[in-house]
């Protein structure tokens, strides 16, 4: 077996299941899960129609590069959304959801013959970043988020010796779990580091279309263009329809950016066997070409967060995020001493509400686990269920007080 498999850490939900295996939740209350970030809003009718109308595509092998019509649809959306013009032939690839692409990109970018190769990840982070790095033969270095700076990553925590060995940096904006969006100044710092040390930046932007203020979140491509980096050198962006269009089961997204990186990634994917079904491609074209369902989805999240956030702010350190569908809440000391795991297990036992302890989403780095003392709540269910969960959390906290 591949010995690198032994370096993988248990997934956060596996760890939480092991911790809670002996807990019997309050049977008088229906279970409500705020743990898993799986969209629950209905899929758009236009996507369902496109799926059903293109079943003939099941009879053909799809091309790894995808149909030209899909690449053009993605290019059109990027232009409308960010004001960035890309070559659909050389700078865009459809992928089977951003998760598999985040993983396989590291297998393309990281040189396994390089001694002590490094992949830099935000902390807390989406578990795929770490797993991709470890199975590519690299080691990970973590950049902690800073609550005092709207959870911005402190890139200065990485020293020059580590940057010199860095081959890939994962950025996540809007961030899972904090909801923070990277401003232009932070992108400029990261681009300057990339120019100096030569690493590739992979920007995970799958939450970009769920936001709560007038201005849409800045994306890496738009930031690069604003800074005169029109060749998008050493930059690729990953996005997905899962959150934008409520179709996580379709496994549809894209990678776009530096044509040189994309050429290598296409070569890898040709052997990897990850071509997108023509049926899914047809439905994806319909989704990328429509904004009405996205606006309705965003409005539903805004209403939900407006109902839930004020309730929770009575007992937790929580505020409206920049974007995404998570609340990243801090625990006051009177709630199990701020121990996120103990608090989460007690909430499950007493009120049958599942949340994800923040420490399970992070690693000890620079002397601290930046997820400790926080919980992640995914507001993916309908408003009534999310409000019910919030009311139970308030009752639980007041009981502990």
Short mmCIF file of C-alpha atoms in Angstrom, two decimals:
data_model
loop_
_atom_site.label_atom_id
_atom_site.label_comp_id
_atom_site.label_asym_id
_atom_site.label_seq_id
_atom_site.Cartn_x
_atom_site.Cartn_y
_atom_site.Cartn_z
CA UNK A 1 0.00 0.00 0.00
CA UNK A 2 1.01 3.60 -0.51
CA UNK A 3 2.84 4.50 2.73
CA UNK A 4 1.67 8.11 2.42
CA UNK A 5 -1.85 6.95 3.32
CA UNK A 6 -0.62 6.53 6.87
CA UNK A 7 0.03 10.28 7.11
CA UNK A 8 -3.65 11.19 6.64
CA UNK A 9 -5.65 12.50 9.58
CA UNK A 10 -9.18 11.35 10.33
CA UNK A 11 -11.81 13.57 8.76
CA UNK A 12 -13.46 15.99 11.25
CA UNK A 13 -16.81 14.21 11.09
CA UNK A 14 -15.14 10.84 11.73
CA UNK A 15 -13.45 12.31 14.80
CA UNK A 16 -16.71 13.83 16.02
CA UNK A 17 -18.58 10.55 15.49
CA UNK A 18 -15.97 8.74 17.57
CA UNK A 19 -16.21 11.34 20.33
CA UNK A 20 -20.01 11.19 20.43
CA UNK A 21 -20.53 7.43 20.00
CA UNK A 22 -21.67 6.93 23.60
CA UNK A 23 -23.96 9.96 23.72
CA UNK A 24 -27.72 9.41 23.73
CA UNK A 25 -29.33 12.65 22.52
CA UNK A 26 -32.46 13.91 24.25
CA UNK A 27 -35.23 11.71 22.71
CA UNK A 28 -37.87 14.35 23.39
CA UNK A 29 -36.35 16.62 20.74
CA UNK A 30 -36.08 15.98 17.01
CA UNK A 31 -32.50 15.91 15.79
CA UNK A 32 -31.26 19.05 14.03
CA UNK A 33 -27.86 19.02 12.35
CA UNK A 34 -25.88 22.20 11.78
CA UNK A 35 -22.75 20.16 11.24
CA UNK A 36 -22.51 19.13 7.61
CA UNK A 37 -22.19 21.88 5.00
CA UNK A 38 -24.53 20.24 2.49
CA UNK A 39 -26.93 22.63 0.71
CA UNK A 40 -30.57 21.80 1.43
CA UNK A 41 -32.35 24.36 -0.75
CA UNK A 42 -34.11 22.82 -3.79
CA UNK A 43 -32.21 22.40 -7.04
CA UNK A 44 -33.26 24.82 -9.81
CA UNK A 45 -35.97 23.56 -12.15
CA UNK A 46 -33.95 24.63 -15.18
CA UNK A 47 -31.10 22.34 -14.12
CA UNK A 48 -33.44 19.40 -13.59
CA UNK A 49 -34.97 20.05 -17.02
CA UNK A 50 -31.56 20.17 -18.69
CA UNK A 51 -30.57 16.88 -17.05
CA UNK A 52 -33.70 15.11 -18.26
CA UNK A 53 -33.45 16.60 -21.76
CA UNK A 54 -29.89 15.46 -22.41
CA UNK A 55 -29.87 11.82 -21.36
CA UNK A 56 -28.61 10.85 -24.81
CA UNK A 57 -25.24 12.04 -23.58
CA UNK A 58 -24.98 8.89 -21.48
CA UNK A 59 -24.13 7.00 -24.69
CA UNK A 60 -20.85 8.84 -25.26
CA UNK A 61 -17.49 9.05 -23.58
CA UNK A 62 -16.95 12.68 -22.57
CA UNK A 63 -13.76 14.56 -23.39
CA UNK A 64 -11.52 15.40 -20.43
CA UNK A 65 -11.35 19.04 -21.55
CA UNK A 66 -15.15 19.23 -21.65
CA UNK A 67 -17.41 20.47 -24.40
CA UNK A 68 -16.53 23.87 -25.91
CA UNK A 69 -20.04 25.08 -25.05
CA UNK A 70 -19.46 24.42 -21.34
CA UNK A 71 -16.07 26.12 -21.30
CA UNK A 72 -17.60 29.11 -23.10
CA UNK A 73 -20.48 29.23 -20.59
CA UNK A 74 -17.99 29.26 -17.71
CA UNK A 75 -15.90 31.95 -19.44
CA UNK A 76 -19.04 34.02 -19.92
CA UNK A 77 -19.95 33.73 -16.26
CA UNK A 78 -16.43 34.72 -15.16
CA UNK A 79 -16.61 37.77 -17.42
CA UNK A 80 -20.04 38.82 -16.14
CA UNK A 81 -19.16 38.16 -12.49
CA UNK A 82 -15.60 39.46 -12.31
CA UNK A 83 -15.00 41.47 -15.49
CA UNK A 84 -12.20 39.06 -16.44
CA UNK A 85 -11.80 37.66 -19.95
CA UNK A 86 -10.24 34.20 -20.21
CA UNK A 87 -9.44 31.97 -23.18
CA UNK A 88 -11.98 29.17 -22.87
CA UNK A 89 -9.69 26.79 -24.79
CA UNK A 90 -6.54 27.19 -22.68
CA UNK A 91 -7.52 28.71 -19.34
CA UNK A 92 -10.65 26.82 -18.25
CA UNK A 93 -11.31 23.18 -17.37
CA UNK A 94 -14.58 21.69 -16.10
CA UNK A 95 -14.13 19.41 -13.09
CA UNK A 96 -16.26 17.00 -11.11
CA UNK A 97 -16.78 19.40 -8.24
CA UNK A 98 -14.10 21.55 -6.63
CA UNK A 99 -13.23 18.90 -4.05
CA UNK A 100 -11.69 16.42 -6.48
CA UNK A 101 -9.94 19.24 -8.33
CA UNK A 102 -8.45 20.68 -5.14
CA UNK A 103 -7.02 17.24 -4.47
CA UNK A 104 -5.77 16.39 -7.96
CA UNK A 105 -4.25 19.84 -8.50
CA UNK A 106 -1.70 19.13 -5.78
CA UNK A 107 -0.77 15.87 -7.50
CA UNK A 108 -0.07 17.92 -10.63
CA UNK A 109 1.78 20.86 -9.08
CA UNK A 110 3.93 19.28 -6.37
CA UNK A 111 7.27 17.89 -7.52
CA UNK A 112 7.65 14.59 -5.60
CA UNK A 113 11.41 14.56 -6.24
CA UNK A 114 11.94 17.87 -4.46
CA UNK A 115 13.38 17.55 -0.99
CA UNK A 116 11.07 18.77 1.76
CA UNK A 117 8.41 20.24 -0.54
CA UNK A 118 5.83 22.36 1.30
CA UNK A 119 2.15 23.13 0.73
CA UNK A 120 0.86 26.10 2.71
CA UNK A 121 -2.73 25.98 3.99
CA UNK A 122 -4.95 28.40 5.88
CA UNK A 123 -5.79 27.36 9.43
CA UNK A 124 -8.62 26.45 10.11
CA UNK A 125 -9.10 24.82 6.74
CA UNK A 126 -10.98 22.43 4.47
CA UNK A 127 -9.52 18.98 5.12
CA UNK A 128 -8.89 18.23 1.43
CA UNK A 129 -6.00 20.73 1.33
CA UNK A 130 -4.02 18.78 3.89
CA UNK A 131 -4.82 15.36 2.44
CA UNK A 132 -3.87 16.51 -1.06
CA UNK A 133 -0.54 17.83 0.19
CA UNK A 134 0.35 14.72 2.17
CA UNK A 135 -0.51 12.30 -0.64
CA UNK A 136 1.52 14.42 -3.05
CA UNK A 137 4.52 13.76 -0.83
CA UNK A 138 4.73 17.27 0.60
CA UNK A 139 4.53 18.47 4.16
CA UNK A 140 2.09 21.12 5.30
CA UNK A 141 2.69 24.52 6.81
CA UNK A 142 -0.22 26.42 8.32
CA UNK A 143 -1.15 30.09 8.35
CA UNK A 144 -3.47 30.94 11.23
CA UNK A 145 -6.47 33.21 10.81
CA UNK A 146 -6.59 36.26 13.05
CA UNK A 147 -9.99 37.12 14.63
CA UNK A 148 -8.79 40.68 15.26
CA UNK A 149 -8.36 41.16 11.49
CA UNK A 150 -11.69 39.67 10.36
CA UNK A 151 -10.05 36.22 10.39
CA UNK A 152 -7.50 37.24 7.75
CA UNK A 153 -4.60 34.83 7.27
CA UNK A 154 -1.32 36.03 8.74
CA UNK A 155 1.02 35.14 5.85
CA UNK A 156 3.91 36.67 7.82
CA UNK A 157 3.83 33.58 10.04
CA UNK A 158 5.69 31.67 7.29
CA UNK A 159 9.44 32.33 7.23
CA UNK A 160 11.52 32.74 4.08
CA UNK A 161 13.14 29.32 4.44
CA UNK A 162 9.70 27.68 4.35
CA UNK A 163 8.48 29.90 1.50
CA UNK A 164 11.57 28.82 -0.49
CA UNK A 165 10.39 25.19 -0.29
CA UNK A 166 6.72 26.02 -0.93
CA UNK A 167 5.28 24.74 -4.19
CA UNK A 168 1.56 25.31 -3.64
CA UNK A 169 -0.57 27.61 -1.49
CA UNK A 170 -4.24 26.99 -0.88
CA UNK A 171 -6.29 30.13 -0.30
CA UNK A 172 -9.99 30.03 0.56
CA UNK A 173 -12.07 33.15 -0.03
CA UNK A 174 -14.82 33.30 1.11
CA UNK A 175 -13.30 31.11 3.77
CA UNK A 176 -14.63 27.86 5.16
CA UNK A 177 -15.32 28.12 8.11
CA UNK A 178 -14.82 31.80 8.97
CA UNK A 179 -16.71 33.38 6.07
CA UNK A 180 -13.92 35.96 5.60
CA UNK A 181 -13.19 37.42 2.16
CA UNK A 182 -9.62 38.30 1.23
CA UNK A 183 -9.20 42.03 0.41
CA UNK A 184 -7.03 43.31 -2.43
CA UNK A 185 -4.08 44.14 -0.15
CA UNK A 186 -3.91 40.54 1.07
CA UNK A 187 -4.01 39.23 -2.50
CA UNK A 188 -1.20 41.62 -3.40
CA UNK A 189 0.93 40.27 -0.57
CA UNK A 190 0.30 36.68 -1.67
CA UNK A 191 1.03 37.47 -5.33
CA UNK A 192 4.30 39.17 -4.39
CA UNK A 193 5.32 36.11 -2.37
CA UNK A 194 4.45 33.88 -5.33
CA UNK A 195 6.59 36.03 -7.65
CA UNK A 196 9.48 35.91 -5.21
CA UNK A 197 9.38 32.18 -4.44
CA UNK A 198 7.67 30.68 -7.49
CA UNK A 199 4.78 28.76 -5.92
CA UNK A 200 1.32 28.20 -7.43
CA UNK A 201 -1.74 29.69 -5.71
CA UNK A 202 -4.98 27.70 -5.72
CA UNK A 203 -7.91 29.91 -4.73
CA UNK A 204 -10.93 27.95 -3.48
CA UNK A 205 -13.96 30.18 -4.16
CA UNK A 206 -16.91 27.79 -4.00
CA UNK A 207 -18.84 30.05 -1.54
CA UNK A 208 -18.48 33.20 -3.66
CA UNK A 209 -22.17 33.58 -4.54
CA UNK A 210 -23.62 33.48 -1.02
CA UNK A 211 -22.96 36.89 0.49
CA UNK A 212 -24.76 39.40 2.70
CA UNK A 213 -23.67 42.86 1.63
CA UNK A 214 -24.21 44.86 -1.56
CA UNK A 215 -20.77 44.25 -3.02
CA UNK A 216 -20.03 40.75 -4.23
CA UNK A 217 -16.84 39.19 -2.80
CA UNK A 218 -13.60 39.96 -4.57
CA UNK A 219 -12.19 36.97 -6.44
CA UNK A 220 -8.56 36.11 -7.10
CA UNK A 221 -8.86 36.62 -10.87
CA UNK A 222 -10.35 40.08 -10.40
CA UNK A 223 -7.67 40.91 -7.84
CA UNK A 224 -4.95 39.81 -10.26
CA UNK A 225 -6.42 41.90 -13.06
CA UNK A 226 -6.69 44.95 -10.79
CA UNK A 227 -2.99 44.57 -9.97
CA UNK A 228 -1.97 44.29 -13.64
CA UNK A 229 -1.42 40.52 -13.58
CA UNK A 230 -3.37 39.79 -16.77
CA UNK A 231 -1.42 36.60 -17.47
CA UNK A 232 -2.66 35.21 -14.11
CA UNK A 233 0.77 33.67 -13.64
CA UNK A 234 0.90 30.87 -11.08
CA UNK A 235 -2.76 31.45 -10.17
CA UNK A 236 -5.70 29.10 -10.57
CA UNK A 237 -9.21 29.55 -9.21
CA UNK A 238 -11.64 26.78 -8.34
CA UNK A 239 -15.40 27.21 -8.18
CA UNK A 240 -18.45 25.00 -8.07
CA UNK A 241 -22.18 24.81 -8.69
CA UNK A 242 -22.79 22.93 -5.44
CA UNK A 243 -23.40 25.96 -3.24
CA UNK A 244 -24.20 28.51 -5.97
CA UNK A 245 -26.95 26.39 -7.52
CA UNK A 246 -27.81 23.87 -4.76
CA UNK A 247 -26.69 20.85 -6.79
CA UNK A 248 -23.96 19.14 -4.71
CA UNK A 249 -24.98 15.78 -6.20
CA UNK A 250 -24.08 16.93 -9.70
CA UNK A 251 -20.38 17.29 -8.79
CA UNK A 252 -19.77 20.12 -11.22
CA UNK A 253 -17.27 22.95 -11.07
CA UNK A 254 -14.32 24.45 -12.88
CA UNK A 255 -10.67 25.40 -12.58
CA UNK A 256 -9.44 28.52 -14.39
CA UNK A 257 -6.32 30.62 -14.60
CA UNK A 258 -2.68 30.37 -15.70
CA UNK A 259 -2.60 28.61 -19.08
CA UNK A 260 0.71 26.87 -18.26
CA UNK A 261 -0.68 25.36 -15.07
CA UNK A 262 -3.92 24.45 -16.84
CA UNK A 263 -2.02 22.62 -19.61
CA UNK A 264 -0.23 20.45 -17.06
CA UNK A 265 -3.47 19.89 -15.15
CA UNK A 266 -5.25 18.75 -18.32
CA UNK A 267 -2.46 16.25 -19.00
CA UNK A 268 -2.81 14.83 -15.49
CA UNK A 269 -6.59 14.64 -15.76
CA UNK A 270 -6.40 12.82 -19.10
CA UNK A 271 -4.81 9.90 -17.25
CA UNK A 272 -6.73 10.45 -14.03
CA UNK A 273 -10.03 9.57 -15.76
CA UNK A 274 -12.05 12.49 -14.42
CA UNK A 275 -14.03 13.65 -17.46
CA UNK A 276 -17.47 15.14 -16.75
CA UNK A 277 -20.52 13.34 -18.17
CA UNK A 278 -22.14 15.10 -21.14
CA UNK A 279 -25.42 14.99 -19.22
CA UNK A 280 -23.89 16.91 -16.31
CA UNK A 281 -22.20 19.28 -18.75
CA UNK A 282 -25.54 20.19 -20.35
CA UNK A 283 -27.10 20.88 -16.95
CA UNK A 284 -24.02 22.88 -15.94
CA UNK A 285 -24.35 25.10 -19.00
CA UNK A 286 -27.92 25.88 -17.99
CA UNK A 287 -26.81 26.73 -14.44
CA UNK A 288 -23.85 28.95 -15.35
CA UNK A 289 -25.99 30.87 -17.85
CA UNK A 290 -28.71 31.75 -15.32
CA UNK A 291 -28.49 34.19 -12.42
CA UNK A 292 -32.13 34.37 -11.36
CA UNK A 293 -31.94 31.16 -9.31
CA UNK A 294 -28.67 32.34 -7.73
CA UNK A 295 -30.23 35.63 -6.65
CA UNK A 296 -33.19 33.78 -5.14
CA UNK A 297 -30.87 31.42 -3.32
CA UNK A 298 -28.83 34.32 -1.96
CA UNK A 299 -31.99 36.07 -0.77
CA UNK A 300 -33.07 32.93 1.08
CA UNK A 301 -29.73 32.75 2.90
CA UNK A 302 -29.84 36.44 3.75
CA UNK A 303 -33.28 36.07 5.31
CA UNK A 304 -32.18 33.01 7.24
CA UNK A 305 -29.02 34.62 8.62
CA UNK A 306 -30.99 37.76 9.53
CA UNK A 307 -33.33 35.60 11.62
CA UNK A 308 -30.71 33.40 13.27
CA UNK A 309 -27.67 35.60 13.89
CA UNK A 310 -29.34 38.03 16.37
CA UNK A 311 -30.64 35.09 18.42
CA UNK A 312 -27.25 33.43 18.69
CA UNK A 313 -25.42 36.68 19.38
CA UNK A 314 -27.26 36.84 22.71
CA UNK A 315 -25.21 33.91 24.02
CA UNK A 316 -22.26 33.40 21.64
CA UNK A 317 -19.54 35.57 20.12
CA UNK A 318 -20.91 35.58 16.60
CA UNK A 319 -21.61 38.06 13.85
CA UNK A 320 -22.72 38.06 10.24
CA UNK A 321 -19.87 36.74 8.06
CA UNK A 322 -18.72 38.33 4.81
CA UNK A 323 -20.02 35.36 2.84
CA UNK A 324 -20.73 31.62 2.89
CA UNK A 325 -23.37 29.69 4.81
CA UNK A 326 -21.49 29.13 8.07
CA UNK A 327 -21.51 30.93 11.39
CA UNK A 328 -18.11 30.75 13.11
CA UNK A 329 -19.02 31.35 16.73
CA UNK A 330 -16.80 31.86 19.73
CA UNK A 331 -17.73 30.27 23.06
CA UNK A 332 -17.79 32.38 26.25
CA UNK A 333 -15.81 30.89 29.11
CA UNK A 334 -18.91 30.06 31.13
CA UNK A 335 -19.88 27.52 28.45
CA UNK A 336 -17.74 24.52 29.42
CA UNK A 337 -14.78 26.81 29.89
CA UNK A 338 -14.84 27.58 26.19
CA UNK A 339 -14.00 23.95 25.35
CA UNK A 340 -15.55 23.53 21.91
CA UNK A 341 -15.62 19.72 22.00
CA UNK A 342 -17.16 19.48 25.48
CA UNK A 343 -19.70 22.14 24.57
CA UNK A 344 -20.69 20.43 21.30
CA UNK A 345 -21.13 17.05 22.96
CA UNK A 346 -23.26 18.53 25.75
CA UNK A 347 -25.43 20.45 23.26
CA UNK A 348 -26.03 17.21 21.36
CA UNK A 349 -26.88 15.30 24.53
CA UNK A 350 -29.23 17.87 26.06
CA UNK A 351 -30.81 19.56 23.02
CA UNK A 352 -30.16 17.14 20.11
CA UNK A 353 -28.43 19.81 18.00
CA UNK A 354 -25.23 18.88 16.18
CA UNK A 355 -22.53 21.48 15.52
CA UNK A 356 -18.91 21.00 14.51
CA UNK A 357 -16.20 21.80 17.10
CA UNK A 358 -13.80 24.33 15.65
CA UNK A 359 -10.67 22.63 16.94
CA UNK A 360 -11.40 19.66 14.66
CA UNK A 361 -11.14 21.98 11.64
CA UNK A 362 -7.67 23.24 12.53
CA UNK A 363 -4.19 22.10 13.50
CA UNK A 364 -1.90 23.24 16.28
CA UNK A 365 0.36 25.82 14.63
CA UNK A 366 2.47 28.69 15.92
CA UNK A 367 1.63 27.62 19.47
CA UNK A 368 -2.15 27.63 19.12
CA UNK A 369 -5.11 25.82 17.57
CA UNK A 370 -7.03 28.73 15.98
CA UNK A 371 -10.25 26.72 15.91
CA UNK A 372 -10.25 26.03 19.65
CA UNK A 373 -13.07 27.68 21.56
CA UNK A 374 -15.23 28.04 18.43
CA UNK A 375 -17.94 26.07 16.69
CA UNK A 376 -19.02 25.97 13.05
CA UNK A 377 -22.74 26.03 12.30
CA UNK A 378 -23.96 25.34 8.77
CA UNK A 379 -27.27 27.17 8.17
CA UNK A 380 -28.26 24.97 5.25
CA UNK A 381 -31.72 23.78 6.32
CA UNK A 382 -34.85 25.89 5.95
CA UNK A 383 -35.30 28.99 8.10
CA UNK A 384 -37.74 27.39 10.54
CA UNK A 385 -35.36 24.55 11.36
CA UNK A 386 -32.37 26.87 11.72
CA UNK A 387 -34.35 29.18 14.02
CA UNK A 388 -35.45 26.18 16.09
CA UNK A 389 -31.83 25.11 16.43
CA UNK A 390 -30.81 28.64 17.45
CA UNK A 391 -33.52 28.75 20.10
CA UNK A 392 -32.28 25.47 21.55
CA UNK A 393 -28.70 26.78 21.58
CA UNK A 394 -29.86 29.89 23.46
CA UNK A 395 -31.80 27.76 25.98
CA UNK A 396 -28.79 25.49 26.45
CA UNK A 397 -26.41 28.41 27.02
CA UNK A 398 -28.73 30.07 29.50
CA UNK A 399 -29.09 26.79 31.34
CA UNK A 400 -25.31 26.52 31.63
CA UNK A 401 -25.14 30.13 32.84
#
